[in-house]
Amino acid sequence: MAGYDDRYVEITTRLRSVQSFCDFLSQGGTVRIAPAEGASYKDVTAVLLERNRREAEVLARTRRQLYPELADEDVTPPLYSRH
């Protein structure tokens, strides 16, 4: 697709990344953190899943508002376009 701008590609790429992470967590992936060195790990999967779902919604809404004619199209940015 010729003529798309870098901002659209940036939003779309970020949206795909966030959606993929949500898919990973939804399919059983877990995230645990230790609040301090030597402390026991705490499962933060549910918190991260909710946060990333909200981010995906915001990105999708932003993309629809800025690019209503492109929002639902599948755009694959060219690899190494700046090199």
Short mmCIF file of N, CA, C and O in Angstrom, two decimals, residues 10 13 19 22-23 25 29 34 42 44 48 51 57 60-62 64 71 76 79:
data_model
loop_
_atom_site.label_atom_id
_atom_site.label_comp_id
_atom_site.label_asym_id
_atom_site.label_seq_id
_atom_site.Cartn_x
_atom_site.Cartn_y
_atom_site.Cartn_z
N GLU A 10 3.32 3.39 12.64
CA GLU A 10 3.71 3.33 14.05
C GLU A 10 2.54 2.88 14.92
O GLU A 10 2.68 1.99 15.76
N THR A 13 1.64 -0.83 14.10
CA THR A 13 2.65 -1.75 14.62
C THR A 13 2.52 -1.89 16.13
O THR A 13 2.57 -3.01 16.67
N GLN A 19 -1.75 -6.29 20.96
CA GLN A 19 -2.71 -7.37 20.77
C GLN A 19 -2.04 -8.74 20.88
O GLN A 19 -2.61 -9.66 21.48
N CYS A 22 -1.45 -9.46 24.51
CA CYS A 22 -2.72 -9.84 25.14
C CYS A 22 -3.08 -11.28 24.78
O CYS A 22 -3.55 -12.04 25.65
N ASP A 23 -2.88 -11.67 23.54
CA ASP A 23 -3.14 -13.05 23.12
C ASP A 23 -2.27 -14.03 23.92
O ASP A 23 -2.75 -15.07 24.38
N LEU A 25 -0.96 -13.61 26.91
CA LEU A 25 -1.44 -13.69 28.29
C LEU A 25 -2.77 -14.44 28.38
O LEU A 25 -2.98 -15.22 29.30
N GLY A 29 -0.06 -17.39 29.24
CA GLY A 29 1.22 -16.79 29.59
C GLY A 29 1.11 -16.08 30.93
O GLY A 29 0.04 -15.61 31.31
N ALA A 34 9.37 -9.50 41.04
CA ALA A 34 9.79 -9.44 42.44
C ALA A 34 9.91 -7.96 42.79
O ALA A 34 10.67 -7.23 42.15
N LYS A 42 5.61 -12.04 42.49
CA LYS A 42 4.18 -11.76 42.55
C LYS A 42 3.63 -11.85 41.13
O LYS A 42 4.20 -11.29 40.19
N VAL A 44 1.51 -10.74 38.21
CA VAL A 44 0.87 -9.49 37.78
C VAL A 44 0.21 -9.66 36.42
O VAL A 44 -0.10 -8.68 35.74
N LEU A 48 -1.53 -6.71 34.00
CA LEU A 48 -0.94 -6.38 32.70
C LEU A 48 -1.90 -6.65 31.55
O LEU A 48 -1.95 -5.89 30.58
N ARG A 51 -4.40 -3.76 31.51
CA ARG A 51 -3.73 -2.53 31.07
C ARG A 51 -3.48 -2.56 29.57
O ARG A 51 -3.72 -1.56 28.87
N GLU A 57 -7.39 -0.77 22.94
CA GLU A 57 -8.62 -0.04 22.62
C GLU A 57 -8.33 1.41 22.27
O GLU A 57 -8.89 1.96 21.31
N ALA A 60 -6.58 1.54 18.82
CA ALA A 60 -7.53 1.28 17.74
C ALA A 60 -8.44 2.48 17.52
O ALA A 60 -8.71 2.88 16.38
N ARG A 61 -8.90 3.08 18.60
CA ARG A 61 -9.76 4.27 18.50
C ARG A 61 -9.00 5.44 17.87
O ARG A 61 -9.52 6.13 16.99
N THR A 62 -7.77 5.65 18.28
CA THR A 62 -6.95 6.72 17.73
C THR A 62 -6.73 6.50 16.24
O THR A 62 -6.86 7.44 15.44
N ARG A 64 -8.61 4.81 14.16
CA ARG A 64 -9.88 5.05 13.45
C ARG A 64 -10.16 6.54 13.28
O ARG A 64 -10.68 6.98 12.26
N ALA A 71 -8.25 2.54 8.80
CA ALA A 71 -8.21 1.97 10.14
C ALA A 71 -8.32 0.45 10.19
O ALA A 71 -7.68 -0.18 11.01
N THR A 76 1.18 -3.87 6.12
CA THR A 76 2.46 -4.43 6.52
C THR A 76 3.54 -3.45 6.09
O THR A 76 3.79 -3.28 4.89
N LEU A 79 10.00 -3.79 5.49
CA LEU A 79 11.11 -3.99 6.40
C LEU A 79 12.31 -3.16 5.97
O LEU A 79 12.59 -3.02 4.78
#
